[in-house]
Coordinates of C-alpha atoms in Angstrom, one line a residue:
M1 CA -0.2 0.0 0.1
F2 CA 2.9 2.2 0.8
S3 CA 4.2 1.9 -2.6
I4 CA 1.6 2.6 -4.3
R5 CA 1.1 5.8 -2.3
V6 CA 4.5 6.9 -3.4
A7 CA 4.2 5.7 -6.8
T8 CA 1.0 7.5 -7.8
P9 CA 2.4 11.3 -7.1
L10 CA 5.5 10.4 -9.1
A11 CA 3.4 9.0 -11.8
L12 CA 1.2 12.3 -11.7
L13 CA 4.4 14.3 -12.2
L14 CA 5.7 12.3 -15.2
L15 CA 2.3 12.7 -16.9
S16 CA 2.5 16.4 -16.2
G17 CA 5.0 16.5 -18.8
C18 CA 2.3 15.6 -21.4
V19 CA 1.2 18.6 -23.5
M20 CA -1.7 18.0 -25.9
G21 CA -2.4 19.6 -29.1
P22 CA 0.0 21.3 -31.8
D23 CA 3.4 23.7 -31.1
H24 CA 3.1 26.9 -32.6
T25 CA 6.0 27.5 -35.3
A26 CA 6.6 30.7 -37.4
P27 CA 4.0 30.8 -40.4
Q28 CA 5.5 31.2 -43.7
T29 CA 4.1 32.1 -47.3
A30 CA 5.5 32.8 -50.4
L31 CA 6.6 36.4 -51.0
P32 CA 8.2 38.0 -54.3
A33 CA 11.9 38.5 -54.0
Q34 CA 11.6 42.2 -54.4
F35 CA 9.1 45.0 -54.9
N36 CA 8.2 46.2 -58.4
E37 CA 10.4 49.0 -59.0
G38 CA 12.3 48.4 -55.7
G39 CA 15.6 47.3 -54.9
Q40 CA 17.2 43.7 -54.1
K41 CA 18.7 44.5 -50.9
S42 CA 17.3 44.2 -47.3
A43 CA 16.5 47.9 -45.8
G44 CA 17.6 46.8 -42.4
D45 CA 15.6 48.1 -39.4
P46 CA 13.7 51.4 -40.6
T47 CA 11.7 51.2 -37.2
S48 CA 13.8 53.8 -35.5
V49 CA 14.4 55.9 -38.9
A50 CA 13.1 59.6 -38.2
W51 CA 11.7 59.6 -42.0
W52 CA 9.6 62.8 -41.4
T53 CA 12.8 65.1 -40.9
A54 CA 13.4 64.8 -44.7
F55 CA 10.5 67.5 -44.9
H56 CA 12.9 69.7 -43.2
D57 CA 10.2 71.5 -41.0
A58 CA 11.2 71.9 -37.3
Q59 CA 7.3 72.6 -36.7
L60 CA 6.4 69.2 -37.8
N61 CA 9.4 67.9 -36.2
K62 CA 8.1 69.4 -32.8
L63 CA 4.5 67.9 -33.2
V64 CA 6.0 64.5 -33.7
K65 CA 7.9 64.4 -30.5
Q66 CA 5.3 66.6 -28.5
G67 CA 2.8 64.3 -29.5
I68 CA 4.0 60.4 -29.3
D69 CA 3.5 60.4 -25.4
Q70 CA 0.2 62.2 -25.4
N71 CA -1.5 60.7 -28.0
L72 CA -4.8 58.9 -26.7
G73 CA -4.6 55.9 -29.4
V74 CA -0.8 55.2 -28.0
L75 CA -1.9 55.5 -24.3
Q76 CA -4.9 53.2 -24.8
S77 CA -2.4 50.8 -26.4
L78 CA 0.0 51.0 -23.3
E79 CA -3.0 50.0 -21.0
R80 CA -3.7 46.8 -23.2
I81 CA 0.0 46.0 -22.0
D82 CA -1.2 46.1 -18.2
Q83 CA -4.0 44.0 -18.9
A84 CA -2.2 41.6 -21.1
R85 CA 0.8 41.5 -18.1
A86 CA -2.2 40.5 -15.7
A87 CA -3.8 38.0 -17.8
V88 CA -0.2 36.2 -18.0
T89 CA -0.1 36.3 -14.2
S90 CA -3.5 34.7 -13.9
A91 CA -2.6 31.9 -16.4
Q92 CA 0.8 31.3 -14.6
A93 CA -1.2 31.1 -11.4
S94 CA -2.8 28.1 -12.2
L95 CA 0.5 26.2 -12.5
F96 CA 1.3 26.2 -8.9
P97 CA -0.8 24.8 -5.7
S98 CA -3.1 27.2 -3.8
L99 CA -3.0 27.7 0.0
T100 CA -6.0 29.0 1.9
G101 CA -5.9 29.5 5.7
T102 CA -8.9 30.1 8.1
A103 CA -9.3 31.1 11.6
S104 CA -12.1 31.4 14.1
E105 CA -13.1 31.6 17.6
K106 CA -16.6 31.2 18.9
G107 CA -18.2 31.5 22.5
S108 CA -21.6 30.1 23.4
K109 CA -23.6 29.7 26.5
T110 CA -27.4 29.0 27.1
N111 CA -29.2 30.5 29.9
G112 CA -33.1 29.8 30.8
S113 CA -35.3 28.2 33.7
I114 CA -35.7 25.1 32.0
N115 CA -32.5 24.7 30.4
S116 CA -29.0 26.2 30.6
S117 CA -25.3 25.2 29.9
P118 CA -22.1 26.3 30.9
E119 CA -20.0 29.2 29.0
S120 CA -17.5 27.3 26.2
W121 CA -15.2 28.8 24.2
A122 CA -14.0 27.1 20.9
S123 CA -10.9 28.5 18.7
S124 CA -10.0 26.7 15.6
G125 CA -7.8 27.5 12.7
G126 CA -6.9 25.5 9.2
L127 CA -5.0 25.3 6.2
S128 CA -5.8 23.9 2.9
V129 CA -4.0 23.1 -0.3
S130 CA -5.4 22.2 -3.6
W131 CA -3.3 21.6 -6.9
L132 CA -4.7 20.5 -10.0
V133 CA -2.0 18.4 -11.7
D134 CA -1.5 19.8 -15.4
L135 CA -1.4 16.4 -16.7
W136 CA -2.1 17.3 -20.3
G137 CA -0.6 20.9 -20.4
Q138 CA -3.8 22.5 -20.3
Y139 CA -2.2 25.6 -17.7
R140 CA 1.0 25.6 -19.8
S141 CA -0.6 26.1 -22.8
S142 CA -3.1 28.7 -21.6
A143 CA 0.1 30.7 -19.9
A144 CA 1.6 30.4 -23.6
S145 CA -1.4 31.9 -25.0
A146 CA -1.4 34.5 -22.5
K147 CA 2.2 35.2 -23.3
A148 CA 1.5 35.5 -26.9
S149 CA -1.1 38.0 -26.1
L150 CA 1.3 39.9 -24.2
D151 CA 3.9 40.1 -27.0
G152 CA 0.6 41.0 -29.3
A153 CA -0.1 44.2 -26.7
Y154 CA 3.5 45.3 -27.6
D155 CA 3.1 45.1 -31.0
S156 CA -0.3 46.9 -30.7
V157 CA 1.7 50.1 -29.3
D158 CA 3.7 49.8 -32.1
T159 CA 0.8 49.8 -34.4
A160 CA -0.8 52.5 -32.7
R161 CA 2.4 54.9 -32.9
L162 CA 2.7 53.7 -36.6
T163 CA -0.8 54.9 -37.4
Y164 CA -0.2 58.1 -35.3
L165 CA 2.7 59.2 -37.5
S166 CA 0.6 58.8 -40.5
D167 CA -2.4 60.8 -39.4
L168 CA -0.4 63.5 -37.7
T169 CA 2.2 64.0 -40.9
K170 CA -0.7 64.1 -43.4
S171 CA -3.0 66.2 -41.3
Y172 CA 0.0 68.6 -41.4
I173 CA 0.6 68.2 -44.8
N174 CA -3.1 68.6 -45.7
A175 CA -3.0 72.0 -43.4
R176 CA -0.3 73.5 -45.1
Y177 CA -1.6 72.7 -48.5
Y178 CA -5.1 74.5 -47.9
Q179 CA -3.0 77.4 -46.5
K180 CA -1.3 77.5 -49.8
R181 CA -4.6 77.1 -51.7
V182 CA -6.0 80.2 -49.4
A183 CA -2.7 82.2 -50.4
I184 CA -3.3 81.6 -54.1
A185 CA -6.9 82.6 -53.8
R186 CA -5.7 85.8 -52.1
D187 CA -3.1 86.5 -54.8
A188 CA -5.7 86.0 -57.6
V189 CA -8.5 88.2 -56.1
K190 CA -5.6 90.9 -55.9
S191 CA -4.8 90.3 -59.4
R192 CA -8.3 90.2 -60.4
R193 CA -9.1 93.2 -58.7
E194 CA -6.4 95.1 -60.2
T195 CA -7.7 94.0 -63.7
L196 CA -11.1 95.2 -62.7
S197 CA -9.6 99.0 -61.8
L198 CA -8.0 98.8 -65.1
T199 CA -11.3 97.7 -66.8
K200 CA -13.3 100.8 -65.3
L201 CA -10.8 103.2 -66.2
Q202 CA -11.0 102.0 -69.9
L203 CA -14.6 102.3 -69.3
E204 CA -14.6 105.7 -68.3
A205 CA -12.2 106.3 -71.5
G206 CA -14.6 104.6 -73.9
A207 CA -12.2 101.7 -74.5
A208 CA -14.4 99.0 -72.5
S209 CA -17.9 98.4 -72.1
R210 CA -20.2 97.5 -69.2
L211 CA -20.1 93.9 -70.1
D212 CA -16.3 93.9 -69.4
V213 CA -16.8 95.4 -66.3
V214 CA -19.5 92.9 -65.0
Q215 CA -17.5 90.1 -66.4
S216 CA -14.3 91.2 -64.2
E217 CA -16.4 91.7 -61.1
G218 CA -17.4 88.1 -61.4
L219 CA -14.2 86.7 -61.3
V220 CA -13.3 88.5 -58.5
N221 CA -16.3 87.2 -56.7
S222 CA -15.9 83.6 -57.9
T223 CA -12.4 83.7 -56.5
L224 CA -13.6 85.4 -53.0
A225 CA -16.3 82.5 -52.8
D226 CA -13.8 79.9 -53.0
I227 CA -11.6 81.3 -49.9
P228 CA -14.1 80.2 -47.2
G229 CA -14.5 76.7 -48.2
L230 CA -10.3 76.3 -48.6
E231 CA -10.2 78.0 -44.7
A232 CA -12.6 75.7 -43.3
S233 CA -10.5 72.7 -44.4
F234 CA -7.3 74.0 -42.9
Y235 CA -9.1 74.4 -39.6
A236 CA -10.2 71.0 -39.7
N237 CA -7.0 69.7 -40.2
A238 CA -5.4 71.8 -37.7
Y239 CA -7.9 70.8 -35.0
H240 CA -7.3 67.3 -35.9
I241 CA -3.9 67.6 -35.0
S242 CA -4.9 69.3 -31.9
T243 CA -7.0 65.9 -31.0
L244 CA -4.2 63.6 -31.8
L245 CA -1.8 65.7 -29.5
G246 CA -4.5 65.6 -26.9
L247 CA -4.3 69.2 -26.3
P248 CA -6.4 72.2 -26.8
A249 CA -6.5 73.9 -30.0
S250 CA -6.0 77.4 -29.3
T251 CA -2.2 77.5 -29.0
L252 CA -1.5 74.9 -31.9
I253 CA -3.9 77.1 -34.2
H254 CA -2.1 80.3 -33.4
D255 CA 1.3 78.7 -34.3
L256 CA -0.2 77.0 -37.4
E257 CA -1.9 80.4 -38.8
K258 CA 1.6 82.0 -38.8
G259 CA 2.1 80.0 -42.0
G260 CA 4.6 78.2 -43.4
A261 CA 6.0 76.2 -46.7
Q262 CA 4.1 73.0 -48.1
P263 CA 6.3 70.3 -47.1
T264 CA 8.5 68.5 -49.4
P265 CA 10.4 65.6 -49.0
R266 CA 14.3 65.7 -50.1
S267 CA 15.5 62.4 -49.7
A268 CA 14.8 58.9 -51.5
V269 CA 13.1 56.0 -49.4
V270 CA 15.0 52.6 -49.2
T271 CA 12.4 50.2 -49.4
G272 CA 14.2 46.8 -48.9
V273 CA 12.4 43.6 -49.7
P274 CA 8.9 41.9 -48.8
A275 CA 10.7 39.6 -46.4
D276 CA 11.8 42.9 -44.4
L277 CA 7.8 43.5 -43.8
I278 CA 7.5 40.4 -41.4
R279 CA 10.2 41.6 -39.1
N280 CA 9.8 45.6 -39.2
R281 CA 5.8 45.9 -39.6
P282 CA 4.1 45.8 -36.2
D283 CA 0.6 44.7 -37.5
I284 CA 2.0 41.7 -39.1
R285 CA 3.9 40.7 -36.1
L286 CA 0.5 41.3 -34.1
A287 CA -1.3 39.0 -36.5
E288 CA 1.4 36.4 -35.8
R289 CA 1.1 36.9 -32.1
T290 CA -2.4 36.4 -32.5
L291 CA -2.0 33.3 -34.4
A292 CA 0.4 31.8 -31.8
S293 CA -2.3 32.5 -28.9
A294 CA -5.0 30.8 -31.0
V295 CA -2.5 27.8 -31.7
Y296 CA -1.8 27.4 -27.9
S297 CA -5.8 27.7 -27.1
I298 CA -6.1 24.6 -29.2
S299 CA -3.9 22.7 -26.6
T300 CA -6.0 23.9 -23.9
A301 CA -9.2 22.8 -25.3
K302 CA -7.7 19.3 -26.0
A303 CA -6.5 18.9 -22.7
Q304 CA -10.1 19.5 -21.3
L305 CA -11.1 16.1 -23.2
F306 CA -8.9 14.1 -20.6
P307 CA -9.1 13.2 -16.9
S308 CA -7.9 15.8 -14.6
I309 CA -6.6 14.9 -11.1
T310 CA -6.7 17.2 -8.2
L311 CA -4.2 16.7 -5.1
S312 CA -5.9 18.4 -2.0
G313 CA -5.3 18.2 1.7
S314 CA -6.0 20.2 4.7
I315 CA -5.2 20.5 8.5
S316 CA -7.3 21.8 11.2
P317 CA -6.2 22.1 14.8
S318 CA -8.9 23.2 17.2
Y319 CA -9.2 24.1 20.9
I320 CA -12.1 24.1 23.1
S321 CA -12.5 25.4 26.8
S322 CA -15.4 25.1 29.2
S323 CA -16.3 24.9 32.9
A324 CA -16.7 21.3 32.3
R325 CA -13.7 20.2 30.1
A326 CA -11.1 21.7 28.0
G327 CA -8.6 20.2 25.1
T328 CA -7.6 20.0 21.8
S329 CA -8.5 18.2 18.8
N330 CA -6.8 17.7 15.2
T331 CA -7.9 16.8 12.1
W332 CA -6.3 16.4 8.6
S333 CA -7.0 15.0 5.2
F334 CA -4.9 14.5 2.0
G335 CA -5.7 12.7 -1.3
P336 CA -6.3 12.8 -5.0
A337 CA -9.7 13.4 -6.6
L338 CA -10.3 12.4 -10.3
N339 CA -12.6 14.3 -12.5
L340 CA -13.8 12.4 -15.6
P341 CA -15.7 13.9 -18.3
I342 CA -18.0 11.2 -19.6
F343 CA -21.0 13.0 -21.5
D344 CA -21.3 16.2 -22.3
G345 CA -23.3 16.1 -25.6
G346 CA -20.1 16.8 -27.4
A347 CA -19.4 20.2 -26.1
L348 CA -15.8 19.4 -25.4
R349 CA -14.9 18.5 -29.0
A350 CA -16.9 20.9 -30.4
N351 CA -14.9 23.7 -28.4
V352 CA -11.9 22.0 -30.0
K353 CA -12.9 22.4 -33.4
S354 CA -14.2 26.0 -32.8
K355 CA -10.3 26.7 -31.5
E356 CA -9.0 24.5 -34.4
S357 CA -11.2 27.0 -36.9
A358 CA -10.1 30.1 -34.8
A359 CA -6.4 29.1 -35.4
R360 CA -6.7 28.6 -39.4
G361 CA -8.5 31.7 -39.6
A362 CA -5.9 33.4 -37.9
Y363 CA -3.4 32.1 -40.3
L364 CA -5.5 33.3 -43.0
A365 CA -5.5 36.8 -41.3
W366 CA -1.8 36.4 -40.9
K367 CA -1.3 35.7 -44.5
Q368 CA -3.7 38.6 -45.7
T369 CA -1.9 41.2 -43.6
V370 CA 1.4 40.1 -44.9
L371 CA 0.2 40.2 -48.5
T372 CA -1.6 43.4 -48.0
G373 CA 1.3 45.0 -46.8
V374 CA 3.3 44.0 -49.9
E375 CA 0.4 45.5 -51.9
E376 CA 0.9 48.8 -49.8
V377 CA 4.3 49.3 -50.5
Q378 CA 4.3 48.6 -54.2
S379 CA 1.4 50.9 -54.8
A380 CA 2.7 53.6 -52.7
L381 CA 6.4 53.0 -54.4
A382 CA 4.5 53.3 -57.8
A383 CA 3.0 56.4 -56.9
Y384 CA 6.0 58.1 -55.1
N385 CA 8.2 57.3 -58.2
R386 CA 5.9 59.0 -60.4
D387 CA 5.0 62.3 -58.0
A388 CA 8.1 64.2 -58.9
R389 CA 7.2 64.1 -62.6
S390 CA 3.8 65.5 -61.8
V391 CA 5.5 68.4 -59.5
A392 CA 7.9 69.2 -62.4
A393 CA 5.3 69.3 -65.2
S394 CA 2.8 71.5 -63.0
R395 CA 6.0 73.7 -62.1
A396 CA 6.3 74.2 -65.9
Y397 CA 2.3 74.5 -66.1
V398 CA 2.6 77.8 -63.8
K399 CA 5.8 79.4 -65.7
S400 CA 3.8 79.3 -68.8
Y401 CA 0.8 80.9 -67.4
K402 CA 2.4 83.3 -65.6
E403 CA 4.2 84.7 -68.7
A404 CA 0.5 84.5 -70.7
L405 CA -0.8 86.5 -68.0
E406 CA 1.7 89.1 -68.3
L407 CA 1.9 89.5 -72.4
S408 CA -2.1 89.4 -72.2
T409 CA -2.4 92.1 -69.6
A410 CA 0.4 94.1 -71.6
S411 CA -1.4 93.7 -74.9
Y412 CA -4.8 94.5 -73.2
K413 CA -3.3 97.8 -71.8
D414 CA -2.5 98.9 -75.1
G415 CA -5.6 97.8 -76.9
A416 CA -4.0 95.0 -79.1
S417 CA -6.2 92.3 -77.1
S418 CA -9.4 92.0 -75.2
L419 CA -10.3 91.5 -71.7
L420 CA -11.5 87.9 -72.5
D421 CA -7.9 86.8 -73.2
V422 CA -6.7 88.4 -69.6
L423 CA -9.4 87.1 -67.6
D424 CA -8.6 83.6 -69.2
A425 CA -5.0 83.9 -68.4
Q426 CA -6.0 84.7 -64.7
R427 CA -8.0 81.7 -64.6
Q428 CA -5.6 79.2 -66.0
L429 CA -2.5 80.6 -63.9
T430 CA -5.0 80.3 -61.0
T431 CA -5.7 76.8 -61.9
A432 CA -1.9 75.9 -62.7
Q433 CA -0.9 77.1 -59.2
A434 CA -3.8 75.0 -57.5
S435 CA -2.8 71.9 -59.7
L436 CA 1.1 72.4 -58.4
A437 CA -0.1 72.9 -54.9
T438 CA -2.1 69.7 -55.4
A439 CA 0.9 68.0 -56.9
I440 CA 3.2 69.1 -54.0
Q441 CA 0.6 67.6 -51.3
Q442 CA 0.3 64.3 -53.3
L443 CA 4.2 63.7 -53.7
A444 CA 4.2 64.5 -49.5
N445 CA 1.4 62.0 -48.6
D446 CA 2.6 59.4 -50.8
Y447 CA 6.3 59.9 -49.2
V448 CA 4.4 59.4 -45.9
T449 CA 2.6 56.5 -46.9
L450 CA 5.6 54.6 -48.4
N451 CA 7.7 55.1 -45.2
I452 CA 4.5 54.1 -43.3
A453 CA 4.0 50.9 -45.4
I454 CA 7.5 49.5 -44.9
G455 CA 7.0 50.1 -41.1
G456 CA 9.3 53.0 -40.6
G457 CA 9.9 55.3 -37.7
Y458 CA 7.4 54.0 -35.0
A459 CA 10.2 53.4 -32.6
F460 CA 12.3 56.4 -33.0
N461 CA 11.9 57.0 -29.3
G462 CA 12.7 53.5 -28.2
K463 CA 11.0 49.9 -28.1
A464 CA 7.7 49.6 -26.9
E465 CA 8.8 48.0 -23.5
A466 CA 10.9 51.2 -22.8
I467 CA 8.0 53.8 -23.6
A468 CA 5.6 51.5 -21.7
A469 CA 7.6 52.6 -18.6
T470 CA 8.3 56.3 -19.5
V471 CA 5.3 57.7 -21.2
R472 CA 3.3 59.9 -18.9
P473 CA -0.3 58.5 -18.1
A474 CA -3.6 60.2 -19.5
E475 CA -5.4 62.1 -16.9
M476 CA -7.5 59.9 -14.8
P477 CA -10.5 60.2 -12.3
A478 CA -8.8 59.6 -9.1
T479 CA -10.5 56.6 -8.5
L480 CA -8.9 55.2 -12.0
A481 CA -5.5 56.2 -11.4
K482 CA -2.8 53.8 -11.0
K483 CA -1.6 53.1 -7.5
N484 CA 2.0 51.7 -7.1

């Protein structure tokens, strides 16, 4: 009998090394050797490259650094790290025995004319221990799943930082674009008012008609009508920047209203090869960690199909004191308990199939994320490589119509051409200038898109593990503030 008592725990410990279900390995999918229009060499690690400095815009650089530790999306992702850490601790706790202590003291006495008893006191305490032997690796796989989710939480922070960089820089580019459009419109109003004044003088001299004056006034007013919409678009982007920084808009708006040149990138982008994306893109890493968590969940579900054994024991000393007697008593117990699933209507096996299907779906999501990343890089690269030609053509377009306006205005003053020639040249110049501003805006936005697509810059201020300890917390109600 003694040998059986000794052998049983040893057998349980040996069996506890078993793990049911698949083990996670890094997924793979076929990728092209290089991007179309891209190079053949790896880009290395672009995650810490501050690519936005290529715009040579001090205010943009300041906003990026100022907002990275204030952006609410990043701060929310940082909070999810704490949640994931707590989940890991909870999952690992199941691997260890649980110990519970109790203590009590009670007094009793019965008084009455019919029946009475002497006063007595009873003191007791107890310790109980319970350990569910992890025979099939249920809790180990749960802990592995939780650790994969924790890794994914760090990747979520990096994804939020990448999203912040994209949103902030594009909003800044767009704000400067609308400022430029407003400036173009105001210059056009000034030029057309000068033409209107000249036309009125010629009307007084009999060299122009009332129709010429009305047409000139109409062009002035149509340009004035465009300005409010352009200004509203500027303010919309400026307010969005203030939201991204988690700050009131008043100071930021004042700084942006001072104006500035349209951001134009002045450096090339090294895109690397498609295989780099699996390492550098945080959304792809997050998808892989989600897959890992799903695979470990299969093992957890399969382990529930098999018997489980719980080792439990307790000891309860007590002391009783009364006028009649006093003394102690001790009770203890120890032994295994077997839990055997016999009939559950197929619920446990259905749970296994559900986890397997979820893991297959997670793999497909990972593969889709990878292929989407490749597509995003190739599309952004194709656009960016052509943007410079569009900007160059637009500059030539503006130059041509500036000269056309000068020639038509001089000819009109000399009476050699009609007012319609001047008005048409003014319209064409304004259109050309707007097209140039739009081309520069597109070039800048495509530069941002390309750098975001390769996973660039989100770790410029350190890895997620480092900033999780340094980034300031968001303002919280006192009841929700962290307690150290």
